[in-house]
JSON list of C-alpha atoms in Angstrom, two decimals:
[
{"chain": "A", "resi": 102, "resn": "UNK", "atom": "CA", "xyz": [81.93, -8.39, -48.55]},
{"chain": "A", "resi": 103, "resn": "UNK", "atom": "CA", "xyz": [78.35, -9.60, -48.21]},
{"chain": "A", "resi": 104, "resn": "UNK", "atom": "CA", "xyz": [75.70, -7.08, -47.81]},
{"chain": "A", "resi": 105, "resn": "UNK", "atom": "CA", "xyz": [72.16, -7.51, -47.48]},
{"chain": "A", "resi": 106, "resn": "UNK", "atom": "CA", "xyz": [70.49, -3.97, -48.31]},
{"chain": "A", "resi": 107, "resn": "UNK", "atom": "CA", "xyz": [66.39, -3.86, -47.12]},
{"chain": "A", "resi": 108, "resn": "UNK", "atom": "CA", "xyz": [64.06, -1.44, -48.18]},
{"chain": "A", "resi": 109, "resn": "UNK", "atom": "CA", "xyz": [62.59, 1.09, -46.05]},
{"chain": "A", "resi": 110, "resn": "UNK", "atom": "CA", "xyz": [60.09, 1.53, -43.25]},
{"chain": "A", "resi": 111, "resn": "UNK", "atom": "CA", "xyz": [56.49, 0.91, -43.92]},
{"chain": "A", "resi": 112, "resn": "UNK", "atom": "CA", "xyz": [53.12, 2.02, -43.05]},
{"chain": "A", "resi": 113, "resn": "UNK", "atom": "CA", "xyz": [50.07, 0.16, -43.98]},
{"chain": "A", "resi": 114, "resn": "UNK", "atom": "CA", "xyz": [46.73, -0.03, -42.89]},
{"chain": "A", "resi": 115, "resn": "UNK", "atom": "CA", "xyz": [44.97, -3.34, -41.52]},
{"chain": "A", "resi": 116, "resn": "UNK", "atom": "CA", "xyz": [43.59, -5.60, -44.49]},
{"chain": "A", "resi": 117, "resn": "UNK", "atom": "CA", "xyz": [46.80, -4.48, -46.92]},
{"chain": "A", "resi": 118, "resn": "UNK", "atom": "CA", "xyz": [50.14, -5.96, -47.87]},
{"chain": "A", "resi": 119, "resn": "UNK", "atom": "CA", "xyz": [53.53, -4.86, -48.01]},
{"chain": "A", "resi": 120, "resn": "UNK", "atom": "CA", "xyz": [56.28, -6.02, -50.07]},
{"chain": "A", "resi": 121, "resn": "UNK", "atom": "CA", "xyz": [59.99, -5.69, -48.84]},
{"chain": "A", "resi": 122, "resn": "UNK", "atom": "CA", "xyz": [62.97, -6.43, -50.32]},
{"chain": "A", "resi": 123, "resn": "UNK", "atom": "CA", "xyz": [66.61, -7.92, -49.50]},
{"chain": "A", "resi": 124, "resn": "UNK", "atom": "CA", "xyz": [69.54, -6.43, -52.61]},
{"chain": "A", "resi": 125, "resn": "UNK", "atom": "CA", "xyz": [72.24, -9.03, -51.51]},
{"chain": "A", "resi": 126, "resn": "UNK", "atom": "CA", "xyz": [75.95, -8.63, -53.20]},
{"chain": "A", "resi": 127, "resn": "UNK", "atom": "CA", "xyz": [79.28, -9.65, -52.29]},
{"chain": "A", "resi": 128, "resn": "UNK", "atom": "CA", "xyz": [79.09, -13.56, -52.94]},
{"chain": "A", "resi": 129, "resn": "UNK", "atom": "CA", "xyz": [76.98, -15.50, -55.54]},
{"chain": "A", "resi": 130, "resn": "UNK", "atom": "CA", "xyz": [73.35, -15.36, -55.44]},
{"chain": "A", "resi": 131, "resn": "UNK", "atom": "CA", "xyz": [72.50, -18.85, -55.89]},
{"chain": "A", "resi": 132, "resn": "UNK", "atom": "CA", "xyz": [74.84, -19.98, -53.26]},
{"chain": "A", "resi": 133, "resn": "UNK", "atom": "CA", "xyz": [72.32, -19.57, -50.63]},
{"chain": "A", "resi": 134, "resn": "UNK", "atom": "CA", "xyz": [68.90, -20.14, -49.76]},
{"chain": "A", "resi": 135, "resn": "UNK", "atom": "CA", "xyz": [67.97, -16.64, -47.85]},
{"chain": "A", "resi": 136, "resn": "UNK", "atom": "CA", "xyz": [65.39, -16.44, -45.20]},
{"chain": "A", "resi": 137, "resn": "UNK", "atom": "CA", "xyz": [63.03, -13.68, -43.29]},
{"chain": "A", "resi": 138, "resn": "UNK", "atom": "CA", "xyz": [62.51, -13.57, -39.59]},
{"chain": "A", "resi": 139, "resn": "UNK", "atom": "CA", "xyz": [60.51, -10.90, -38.02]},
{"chain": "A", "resi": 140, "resn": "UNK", "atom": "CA", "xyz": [60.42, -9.56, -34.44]},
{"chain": "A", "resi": 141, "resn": "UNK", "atom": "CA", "xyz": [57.91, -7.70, -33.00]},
{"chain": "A", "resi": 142, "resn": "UNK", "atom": "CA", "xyz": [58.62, -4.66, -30.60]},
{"chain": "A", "resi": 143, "resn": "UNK", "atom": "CA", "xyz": [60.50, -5.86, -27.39]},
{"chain": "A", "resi": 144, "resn": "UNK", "atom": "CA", "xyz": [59.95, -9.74, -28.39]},
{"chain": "A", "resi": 145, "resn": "UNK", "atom": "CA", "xyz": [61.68, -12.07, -29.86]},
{"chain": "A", "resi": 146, "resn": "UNK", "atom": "CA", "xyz": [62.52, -13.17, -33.37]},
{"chain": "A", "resi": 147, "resn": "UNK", "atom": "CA", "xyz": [60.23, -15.72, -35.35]},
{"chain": "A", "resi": 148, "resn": "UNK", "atom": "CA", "xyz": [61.24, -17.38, -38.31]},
{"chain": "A", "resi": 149, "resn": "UNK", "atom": "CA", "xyz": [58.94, -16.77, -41.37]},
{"chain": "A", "resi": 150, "resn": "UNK", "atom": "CA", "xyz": [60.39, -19.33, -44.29]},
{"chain": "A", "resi": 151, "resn": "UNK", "atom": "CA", "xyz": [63.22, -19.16, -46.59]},
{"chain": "A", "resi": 152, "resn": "UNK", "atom": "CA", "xyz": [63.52, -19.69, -50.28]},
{"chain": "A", "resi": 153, "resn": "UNK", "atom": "CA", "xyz": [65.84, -21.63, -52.86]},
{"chain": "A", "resi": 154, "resn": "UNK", "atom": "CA", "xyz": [67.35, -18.44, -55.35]},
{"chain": "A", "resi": 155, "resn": "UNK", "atom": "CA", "xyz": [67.96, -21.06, -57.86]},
{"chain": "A", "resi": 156, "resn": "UNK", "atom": "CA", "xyz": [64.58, -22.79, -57.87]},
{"chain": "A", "resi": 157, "resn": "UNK", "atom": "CA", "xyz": [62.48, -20.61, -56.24]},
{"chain": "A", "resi": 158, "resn": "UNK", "atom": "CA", "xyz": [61.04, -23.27, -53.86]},
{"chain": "A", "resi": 159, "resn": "UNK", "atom": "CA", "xyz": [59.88, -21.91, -50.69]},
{"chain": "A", "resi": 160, "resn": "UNK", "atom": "CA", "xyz": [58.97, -22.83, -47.16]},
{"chain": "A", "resi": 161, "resn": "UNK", "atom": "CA", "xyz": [56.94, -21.12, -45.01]},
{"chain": "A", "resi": 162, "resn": "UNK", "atom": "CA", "xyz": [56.29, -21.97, -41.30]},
{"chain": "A", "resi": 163, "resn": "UNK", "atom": "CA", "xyz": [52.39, -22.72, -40.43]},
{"chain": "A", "resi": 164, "resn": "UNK", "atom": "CA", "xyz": [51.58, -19.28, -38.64]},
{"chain": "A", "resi": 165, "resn": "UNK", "atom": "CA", "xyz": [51.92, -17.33, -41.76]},
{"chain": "A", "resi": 166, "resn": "UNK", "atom": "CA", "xyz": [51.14, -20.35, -44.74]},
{"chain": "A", "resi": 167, "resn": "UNK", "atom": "CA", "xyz": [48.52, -18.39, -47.13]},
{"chain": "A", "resi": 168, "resn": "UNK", "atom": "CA", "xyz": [49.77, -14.93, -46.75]},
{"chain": "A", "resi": 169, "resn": "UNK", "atom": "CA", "xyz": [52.94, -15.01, -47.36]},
{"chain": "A", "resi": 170, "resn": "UNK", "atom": "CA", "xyz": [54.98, -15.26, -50.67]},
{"chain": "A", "resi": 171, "resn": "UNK", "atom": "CA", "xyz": [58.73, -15.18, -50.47]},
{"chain": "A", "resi": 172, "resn": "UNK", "atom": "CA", "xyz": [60.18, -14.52, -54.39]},
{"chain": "A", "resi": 173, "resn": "UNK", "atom": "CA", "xyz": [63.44, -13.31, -56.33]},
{"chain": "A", "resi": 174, "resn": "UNK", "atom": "CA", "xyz": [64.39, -11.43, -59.14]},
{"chain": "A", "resi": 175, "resn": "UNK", "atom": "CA", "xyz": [67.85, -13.01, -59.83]},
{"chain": "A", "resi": 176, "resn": "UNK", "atom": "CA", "xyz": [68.51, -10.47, -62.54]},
{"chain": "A", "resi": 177, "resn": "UNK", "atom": "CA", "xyz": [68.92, -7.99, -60.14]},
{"chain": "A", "resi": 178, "resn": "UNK", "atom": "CA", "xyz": [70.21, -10.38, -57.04]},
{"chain": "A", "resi": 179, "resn": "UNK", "atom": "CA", "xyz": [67.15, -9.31, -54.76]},
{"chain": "A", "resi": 180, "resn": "UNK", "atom": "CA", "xyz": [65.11, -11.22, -52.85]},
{"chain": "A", "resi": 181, "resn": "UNK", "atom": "CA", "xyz": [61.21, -10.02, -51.41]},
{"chain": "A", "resi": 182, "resn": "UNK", "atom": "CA", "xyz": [58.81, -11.04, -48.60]},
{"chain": "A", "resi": 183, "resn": "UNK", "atom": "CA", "xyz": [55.25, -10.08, -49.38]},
{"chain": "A", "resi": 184, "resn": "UNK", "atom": "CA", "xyz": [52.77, -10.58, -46.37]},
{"chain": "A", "resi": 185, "resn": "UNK", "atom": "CA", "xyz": [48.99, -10.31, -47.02]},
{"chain": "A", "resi": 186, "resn": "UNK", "atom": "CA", "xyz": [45.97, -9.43, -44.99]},
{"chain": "A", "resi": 187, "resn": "UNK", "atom": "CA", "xyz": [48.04, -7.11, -42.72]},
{"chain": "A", "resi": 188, "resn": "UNK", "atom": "CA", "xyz": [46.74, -7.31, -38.85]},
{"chain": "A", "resi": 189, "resn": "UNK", "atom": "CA", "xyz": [48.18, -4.99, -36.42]},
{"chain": "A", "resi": 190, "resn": "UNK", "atom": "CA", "xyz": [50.22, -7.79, -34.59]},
{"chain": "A", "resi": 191, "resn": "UNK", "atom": "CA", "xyz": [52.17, -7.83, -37.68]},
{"chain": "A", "resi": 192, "resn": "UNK", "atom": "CA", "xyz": [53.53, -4.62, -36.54]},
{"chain": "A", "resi": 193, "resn": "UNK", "atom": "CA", "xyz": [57.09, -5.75, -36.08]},
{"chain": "A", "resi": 194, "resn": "UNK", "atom": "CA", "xyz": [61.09, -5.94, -38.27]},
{"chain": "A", "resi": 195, "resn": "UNK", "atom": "CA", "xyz": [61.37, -7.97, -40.88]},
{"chain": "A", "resi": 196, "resn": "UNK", "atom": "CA", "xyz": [64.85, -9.33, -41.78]},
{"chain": "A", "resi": 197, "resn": "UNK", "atom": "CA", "xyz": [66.35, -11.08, -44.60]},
{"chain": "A", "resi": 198, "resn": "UNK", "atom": "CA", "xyz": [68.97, -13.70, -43.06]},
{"chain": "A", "resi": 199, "resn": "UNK", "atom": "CA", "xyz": [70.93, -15.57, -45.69]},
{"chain": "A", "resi": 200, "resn": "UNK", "atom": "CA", "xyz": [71.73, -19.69, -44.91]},
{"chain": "A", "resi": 201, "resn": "UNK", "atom": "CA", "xyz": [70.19, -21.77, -42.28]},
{"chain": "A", "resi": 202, "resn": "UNK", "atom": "CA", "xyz": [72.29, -20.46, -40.42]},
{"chain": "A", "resi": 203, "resn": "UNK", "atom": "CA", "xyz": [71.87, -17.15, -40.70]},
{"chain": "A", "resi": 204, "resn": "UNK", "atom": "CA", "xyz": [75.65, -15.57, -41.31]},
{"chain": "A", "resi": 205, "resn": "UNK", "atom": "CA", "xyz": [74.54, -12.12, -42.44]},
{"chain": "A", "resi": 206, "resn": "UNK", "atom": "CA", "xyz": [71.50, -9.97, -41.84]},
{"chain": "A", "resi": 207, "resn": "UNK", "atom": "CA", "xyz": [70.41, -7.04, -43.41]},
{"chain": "A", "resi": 208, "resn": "UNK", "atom": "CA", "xyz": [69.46, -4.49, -40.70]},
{"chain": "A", "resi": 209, "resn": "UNK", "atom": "CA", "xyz": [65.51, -4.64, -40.85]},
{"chain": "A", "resi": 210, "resn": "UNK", "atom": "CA", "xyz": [62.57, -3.43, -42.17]},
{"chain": "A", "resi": 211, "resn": "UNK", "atom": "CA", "xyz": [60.06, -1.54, -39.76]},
{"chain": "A", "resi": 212, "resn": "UNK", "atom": "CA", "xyz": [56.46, -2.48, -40.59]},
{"chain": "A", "resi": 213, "resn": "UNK", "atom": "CA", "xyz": [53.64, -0.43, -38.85]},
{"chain": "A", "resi": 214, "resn": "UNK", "atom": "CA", "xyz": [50.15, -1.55, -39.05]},
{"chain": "A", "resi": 215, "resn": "UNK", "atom": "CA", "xyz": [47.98, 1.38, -38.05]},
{"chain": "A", "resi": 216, "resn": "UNK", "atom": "CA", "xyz": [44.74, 2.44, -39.40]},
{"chain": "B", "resi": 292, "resn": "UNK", "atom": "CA", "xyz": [58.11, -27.99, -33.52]},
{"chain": "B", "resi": 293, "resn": "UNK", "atom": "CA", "xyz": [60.99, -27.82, -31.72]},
{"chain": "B", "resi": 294, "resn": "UNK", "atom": "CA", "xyz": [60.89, -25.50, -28.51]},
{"chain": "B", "resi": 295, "resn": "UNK", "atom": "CA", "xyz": [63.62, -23.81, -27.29]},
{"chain": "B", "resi": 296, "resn": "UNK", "atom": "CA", "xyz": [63.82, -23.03, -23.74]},
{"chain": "B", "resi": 297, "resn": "UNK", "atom": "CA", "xyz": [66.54, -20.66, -22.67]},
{"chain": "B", "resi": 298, "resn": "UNK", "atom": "CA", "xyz": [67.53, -19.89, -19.16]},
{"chain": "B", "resi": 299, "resn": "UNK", "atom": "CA", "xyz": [67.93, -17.31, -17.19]},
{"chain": "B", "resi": 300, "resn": "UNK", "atom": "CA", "xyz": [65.60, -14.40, -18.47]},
{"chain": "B", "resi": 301, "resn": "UNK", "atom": "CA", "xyz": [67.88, -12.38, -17.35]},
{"chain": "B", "resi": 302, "resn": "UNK", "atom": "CA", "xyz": [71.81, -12.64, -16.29]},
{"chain": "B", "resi": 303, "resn": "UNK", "atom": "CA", "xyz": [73.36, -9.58, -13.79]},
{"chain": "B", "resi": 304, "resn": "UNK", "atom": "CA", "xyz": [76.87, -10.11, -13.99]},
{"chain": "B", "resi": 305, "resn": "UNK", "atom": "CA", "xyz": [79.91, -8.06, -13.88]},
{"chain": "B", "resi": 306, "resn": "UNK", "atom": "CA", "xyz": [82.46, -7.11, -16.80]},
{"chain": "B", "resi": 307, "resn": "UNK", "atom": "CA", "xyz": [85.24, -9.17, -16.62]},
{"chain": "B", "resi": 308, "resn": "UNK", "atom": "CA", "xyz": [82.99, -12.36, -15.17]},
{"chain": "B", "resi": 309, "resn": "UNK", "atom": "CA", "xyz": [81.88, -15.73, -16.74]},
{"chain": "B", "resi": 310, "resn": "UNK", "atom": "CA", "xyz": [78.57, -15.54, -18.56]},
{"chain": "B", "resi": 311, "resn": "UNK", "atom": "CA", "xyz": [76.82, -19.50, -18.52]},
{"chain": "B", "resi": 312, "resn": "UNK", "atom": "CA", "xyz": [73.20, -19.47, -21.17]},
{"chain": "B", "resi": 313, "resn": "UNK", "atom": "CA", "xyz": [71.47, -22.01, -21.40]},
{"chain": "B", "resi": 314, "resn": "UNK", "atom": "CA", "xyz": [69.28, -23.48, -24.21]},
{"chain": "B", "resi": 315, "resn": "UNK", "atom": "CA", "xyz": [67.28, -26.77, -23.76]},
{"chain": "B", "resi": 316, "resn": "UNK", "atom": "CA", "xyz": [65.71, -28.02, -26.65]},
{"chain": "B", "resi": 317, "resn": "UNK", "atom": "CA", "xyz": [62.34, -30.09, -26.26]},
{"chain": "B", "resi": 318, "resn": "UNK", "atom": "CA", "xyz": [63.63, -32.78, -28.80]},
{"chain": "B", "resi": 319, "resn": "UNK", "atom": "CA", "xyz": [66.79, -33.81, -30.47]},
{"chain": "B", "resi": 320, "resn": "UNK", "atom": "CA", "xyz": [68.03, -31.17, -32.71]},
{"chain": "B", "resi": 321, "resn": "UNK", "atom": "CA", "xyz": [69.70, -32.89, -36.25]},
{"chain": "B", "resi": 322, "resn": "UNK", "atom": "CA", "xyz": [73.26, -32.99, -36.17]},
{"chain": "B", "resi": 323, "resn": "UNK", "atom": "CA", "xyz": [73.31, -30.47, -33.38]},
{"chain": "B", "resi": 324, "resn": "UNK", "atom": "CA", "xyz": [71.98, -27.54, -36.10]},
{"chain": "B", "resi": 325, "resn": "UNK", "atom": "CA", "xyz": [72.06, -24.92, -33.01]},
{"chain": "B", "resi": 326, "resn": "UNK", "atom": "CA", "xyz": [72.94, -21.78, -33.68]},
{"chain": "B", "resi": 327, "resn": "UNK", "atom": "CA", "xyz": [73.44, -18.61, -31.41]},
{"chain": "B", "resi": 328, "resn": "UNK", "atom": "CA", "xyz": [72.78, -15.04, -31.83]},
{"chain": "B", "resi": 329, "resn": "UNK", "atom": "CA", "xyz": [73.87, -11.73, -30.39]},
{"chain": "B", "resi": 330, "resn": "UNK", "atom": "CA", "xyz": [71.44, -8.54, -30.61]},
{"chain": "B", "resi": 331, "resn": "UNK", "atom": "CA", "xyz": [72.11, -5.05, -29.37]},
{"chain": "B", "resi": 332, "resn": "UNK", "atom": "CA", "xyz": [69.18, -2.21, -29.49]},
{"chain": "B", "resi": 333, "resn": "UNK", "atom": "CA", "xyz": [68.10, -1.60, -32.55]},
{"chain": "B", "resi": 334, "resn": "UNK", "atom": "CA", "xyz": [70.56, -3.61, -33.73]},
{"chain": "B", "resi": 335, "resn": "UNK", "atom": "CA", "xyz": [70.19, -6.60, -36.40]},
{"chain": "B", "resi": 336, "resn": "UNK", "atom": "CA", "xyz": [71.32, -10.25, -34.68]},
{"chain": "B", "resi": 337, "resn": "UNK", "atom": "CA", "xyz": [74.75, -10.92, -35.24]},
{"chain": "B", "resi": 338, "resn": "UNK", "atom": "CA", "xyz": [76.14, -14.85, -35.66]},
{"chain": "B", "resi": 339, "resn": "UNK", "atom": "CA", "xyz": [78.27, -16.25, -32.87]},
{"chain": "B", "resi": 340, "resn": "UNK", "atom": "CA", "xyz": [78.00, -19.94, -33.00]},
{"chain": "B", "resi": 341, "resn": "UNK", "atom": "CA", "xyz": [76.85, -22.27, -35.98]},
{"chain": "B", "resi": 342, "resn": "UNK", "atom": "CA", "xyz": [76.64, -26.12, -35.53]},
{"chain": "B", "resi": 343, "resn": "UNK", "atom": "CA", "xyz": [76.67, -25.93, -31.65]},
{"chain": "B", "resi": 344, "resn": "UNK", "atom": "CA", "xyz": [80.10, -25.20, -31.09]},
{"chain": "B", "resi": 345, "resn": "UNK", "atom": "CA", "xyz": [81.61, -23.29, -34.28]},
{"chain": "B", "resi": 346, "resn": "UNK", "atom": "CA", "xyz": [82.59, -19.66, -34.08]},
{"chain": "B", "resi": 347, "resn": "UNK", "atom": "CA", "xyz": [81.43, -17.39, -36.16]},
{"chain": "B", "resi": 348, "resn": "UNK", "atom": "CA", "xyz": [84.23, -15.69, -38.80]},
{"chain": "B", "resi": 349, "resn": "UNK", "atom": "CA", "xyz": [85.31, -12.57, -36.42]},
{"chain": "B", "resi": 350, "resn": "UNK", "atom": "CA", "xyz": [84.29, -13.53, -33.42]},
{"chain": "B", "resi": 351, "resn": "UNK", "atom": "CA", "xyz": [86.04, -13.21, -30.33]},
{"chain": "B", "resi": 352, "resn": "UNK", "atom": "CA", "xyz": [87.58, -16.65, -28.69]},
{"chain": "B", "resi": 353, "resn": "UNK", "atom": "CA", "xyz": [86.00, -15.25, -24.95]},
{"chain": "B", "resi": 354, "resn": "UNK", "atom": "CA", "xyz": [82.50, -17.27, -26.57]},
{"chain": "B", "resi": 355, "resn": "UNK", "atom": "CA", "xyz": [82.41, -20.63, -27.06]},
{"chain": "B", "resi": 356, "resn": "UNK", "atom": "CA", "xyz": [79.30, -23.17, -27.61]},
{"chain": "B", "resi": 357, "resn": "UNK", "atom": "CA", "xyz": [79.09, -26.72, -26.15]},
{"chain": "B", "resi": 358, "resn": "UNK", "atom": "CA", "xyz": [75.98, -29.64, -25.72]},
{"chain": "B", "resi": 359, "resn": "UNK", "atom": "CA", "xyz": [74.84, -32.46, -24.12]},
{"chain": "B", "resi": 360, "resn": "UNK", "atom": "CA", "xyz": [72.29, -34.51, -25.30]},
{"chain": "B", "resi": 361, "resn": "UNK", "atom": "CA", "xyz": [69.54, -31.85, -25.92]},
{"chain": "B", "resi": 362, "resn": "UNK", "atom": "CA", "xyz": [71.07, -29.27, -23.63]},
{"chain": "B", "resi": 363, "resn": "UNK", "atom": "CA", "xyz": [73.17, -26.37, -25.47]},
{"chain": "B", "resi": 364, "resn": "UNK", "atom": "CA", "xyz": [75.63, -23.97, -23.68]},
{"chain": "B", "resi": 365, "resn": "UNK", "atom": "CA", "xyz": [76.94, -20.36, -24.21]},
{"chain": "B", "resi": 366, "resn": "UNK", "atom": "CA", "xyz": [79.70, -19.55, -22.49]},
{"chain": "B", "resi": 367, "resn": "UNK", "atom": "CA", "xyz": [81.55, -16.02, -22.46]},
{"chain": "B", "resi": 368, "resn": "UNK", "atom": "CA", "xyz": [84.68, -16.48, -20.83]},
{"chain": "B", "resi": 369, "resn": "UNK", "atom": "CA", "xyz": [85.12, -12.94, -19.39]},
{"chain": "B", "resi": 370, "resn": "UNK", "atom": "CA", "xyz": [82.44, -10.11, -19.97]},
{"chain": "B", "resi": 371, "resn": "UNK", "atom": "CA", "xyz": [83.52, -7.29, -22.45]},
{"chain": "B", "resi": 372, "resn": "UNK", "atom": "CA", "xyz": [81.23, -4.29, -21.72]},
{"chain": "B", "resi": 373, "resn": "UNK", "atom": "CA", "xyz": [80.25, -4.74, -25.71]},
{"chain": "B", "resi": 374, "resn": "UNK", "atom": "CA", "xyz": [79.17, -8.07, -24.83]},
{"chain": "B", "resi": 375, "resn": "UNK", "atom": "CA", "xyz": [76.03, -7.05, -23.09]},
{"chain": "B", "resi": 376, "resn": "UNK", "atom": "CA", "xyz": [73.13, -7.46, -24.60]},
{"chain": "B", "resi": 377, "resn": "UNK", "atom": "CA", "xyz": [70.66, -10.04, -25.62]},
{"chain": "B", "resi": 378, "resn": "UNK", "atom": "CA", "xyz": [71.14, -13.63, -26.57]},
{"chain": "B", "resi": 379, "resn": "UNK", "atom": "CA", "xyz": [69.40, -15.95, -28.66]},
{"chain": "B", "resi": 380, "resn": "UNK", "atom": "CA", "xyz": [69.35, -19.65, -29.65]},
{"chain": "B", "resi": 381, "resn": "UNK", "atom": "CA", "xyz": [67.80, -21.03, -32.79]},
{"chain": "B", "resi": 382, "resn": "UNK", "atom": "CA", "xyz": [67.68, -24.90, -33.83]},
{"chain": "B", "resi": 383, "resn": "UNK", "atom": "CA", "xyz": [67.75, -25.28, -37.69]},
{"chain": "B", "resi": 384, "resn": "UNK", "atom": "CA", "xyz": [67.97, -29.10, -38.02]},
{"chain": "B", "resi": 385, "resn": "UNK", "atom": "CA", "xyz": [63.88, -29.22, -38.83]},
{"chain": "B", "resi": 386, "resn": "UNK", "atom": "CA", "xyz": [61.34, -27.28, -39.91]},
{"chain": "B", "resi": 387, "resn": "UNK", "atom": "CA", "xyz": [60.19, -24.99, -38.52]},
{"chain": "B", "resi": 388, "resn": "UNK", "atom": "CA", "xyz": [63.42, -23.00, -37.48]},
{"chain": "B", "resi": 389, "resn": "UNK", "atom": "CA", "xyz": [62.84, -22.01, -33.84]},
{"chain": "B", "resi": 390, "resn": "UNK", "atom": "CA", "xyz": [64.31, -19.44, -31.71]},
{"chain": "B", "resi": 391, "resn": "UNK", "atom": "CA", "xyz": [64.50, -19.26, -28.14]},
{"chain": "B", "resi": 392, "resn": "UNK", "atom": "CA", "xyz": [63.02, -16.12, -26.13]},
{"chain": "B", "resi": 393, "resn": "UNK", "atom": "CA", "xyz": [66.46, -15.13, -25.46]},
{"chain": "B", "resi": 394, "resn": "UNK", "atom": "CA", "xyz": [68.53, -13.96, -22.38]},
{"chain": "B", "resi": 395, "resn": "UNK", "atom": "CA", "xyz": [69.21, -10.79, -21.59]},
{"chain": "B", "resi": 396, "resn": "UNK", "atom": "CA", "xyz": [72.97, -10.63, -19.93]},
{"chain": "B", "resi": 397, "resn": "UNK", "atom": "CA", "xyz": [73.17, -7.05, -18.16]},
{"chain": "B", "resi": 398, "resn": "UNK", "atom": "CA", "xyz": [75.11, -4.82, -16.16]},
{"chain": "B", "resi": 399, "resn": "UNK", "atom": "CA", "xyz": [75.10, -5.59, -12.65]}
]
């Protein structure tokens, strides 16, 4: 069955980064381009970019071009999102979200921003 | 950009009624790439409908997806009380992927 398995909560202070990752199994990993979306508390979700496991192209949508880098280690079938320059309106959960379409999700990473 | 506009906010209807969501996209979305999502608190989204009007492996027949033109539909047949929560649309035909704010359906 397909899993997506994200790393856990974060803390950071304003002005660092955070890396999080996505360990997806249960189908093959260059089937499917996987994508992050991140919702802030009691909004709504906004999609961040996806990225191509096989080639490692990316995407990224305007708002966060520059500061984020989306990246894979297909050695061990993980995926990351790594967002720069941390504000604290980046306080939110980050998911992984594999396909356009988003089929599976893992269940979220919380970021905190908080000096 | 494509926006999403989804109406109501918020839906007060009784288990066992018909749920109607709208989502109104502000330009055509390719080959109807309109997805919608299911979240619970502190829950992750779950997929319902792909491509406008394709269930999602699992779930229930009571949902069902349908457009017009730019103009794409949720339906839940008859509410479950699992089936409240909040609802989302996304288009995925362009970049950027857009969501909508989403509807909350509640208890009423």
């Amino acid at each position: 069955q397909v899993q997506l398995v994200q790393s856990g909560a974060e803390v950071k202070q304003p002005g660092a980064s955070v890396k999080v990752s996505c360990k997806a199994s249960g189908y093959t990993f260059t089937d499917s381009y996987m994508h992050w979306v991140r919702q802030a508390p009691g909004q709504g979700l906004k999609w961040m970019g996806w990225i191509n496991p096989s080639s490692g192209d990316t995407n990224y949508a305007q708002e966060f071009q520059g500061r984020v880098t989306m990246t894979r280690d297909m050695s061990i079938t993980t995926f990351y999102m790594e967002l720069s320059s941390l504000r604290s309106d980046d306080t939110a959960v980050y998911y992984c979200a594999r396909a356009k379409q988003s089929d599976f999700w893992g269940r979220g990473t919380l970021l905190t921003v908080s000096s | 950009e494509i926006v999403l506009t989804q109406s109501p906010g918020t839906l007060s209807l009784s288990p066992g009624e018909r749920a109607t969501l709208s989502c109104r996209a502000s330009q055509s979305v390719s080959s109807n790439y309109l997805a919608w999502y299911q979240q619970k608190p502190g829950q992750a989204p779950r997929l319902l409908i792909s491509g406008a009007s394709s269930r999602a492996t699992g779930i229930p027949d009571r949902f069902s997806g349908s457009v017009s033109g730019t103009d794409f539909t949720l339906t839940i047949s008859r509410l479950e009380p699992e089936d409240f929560a909040v609802y989302y649309c996304k288009q995925y035909g362009s970049s950027p992927y857009t969501f909508g704010q989403g509807t909350k359906v509640e208890i009423k």
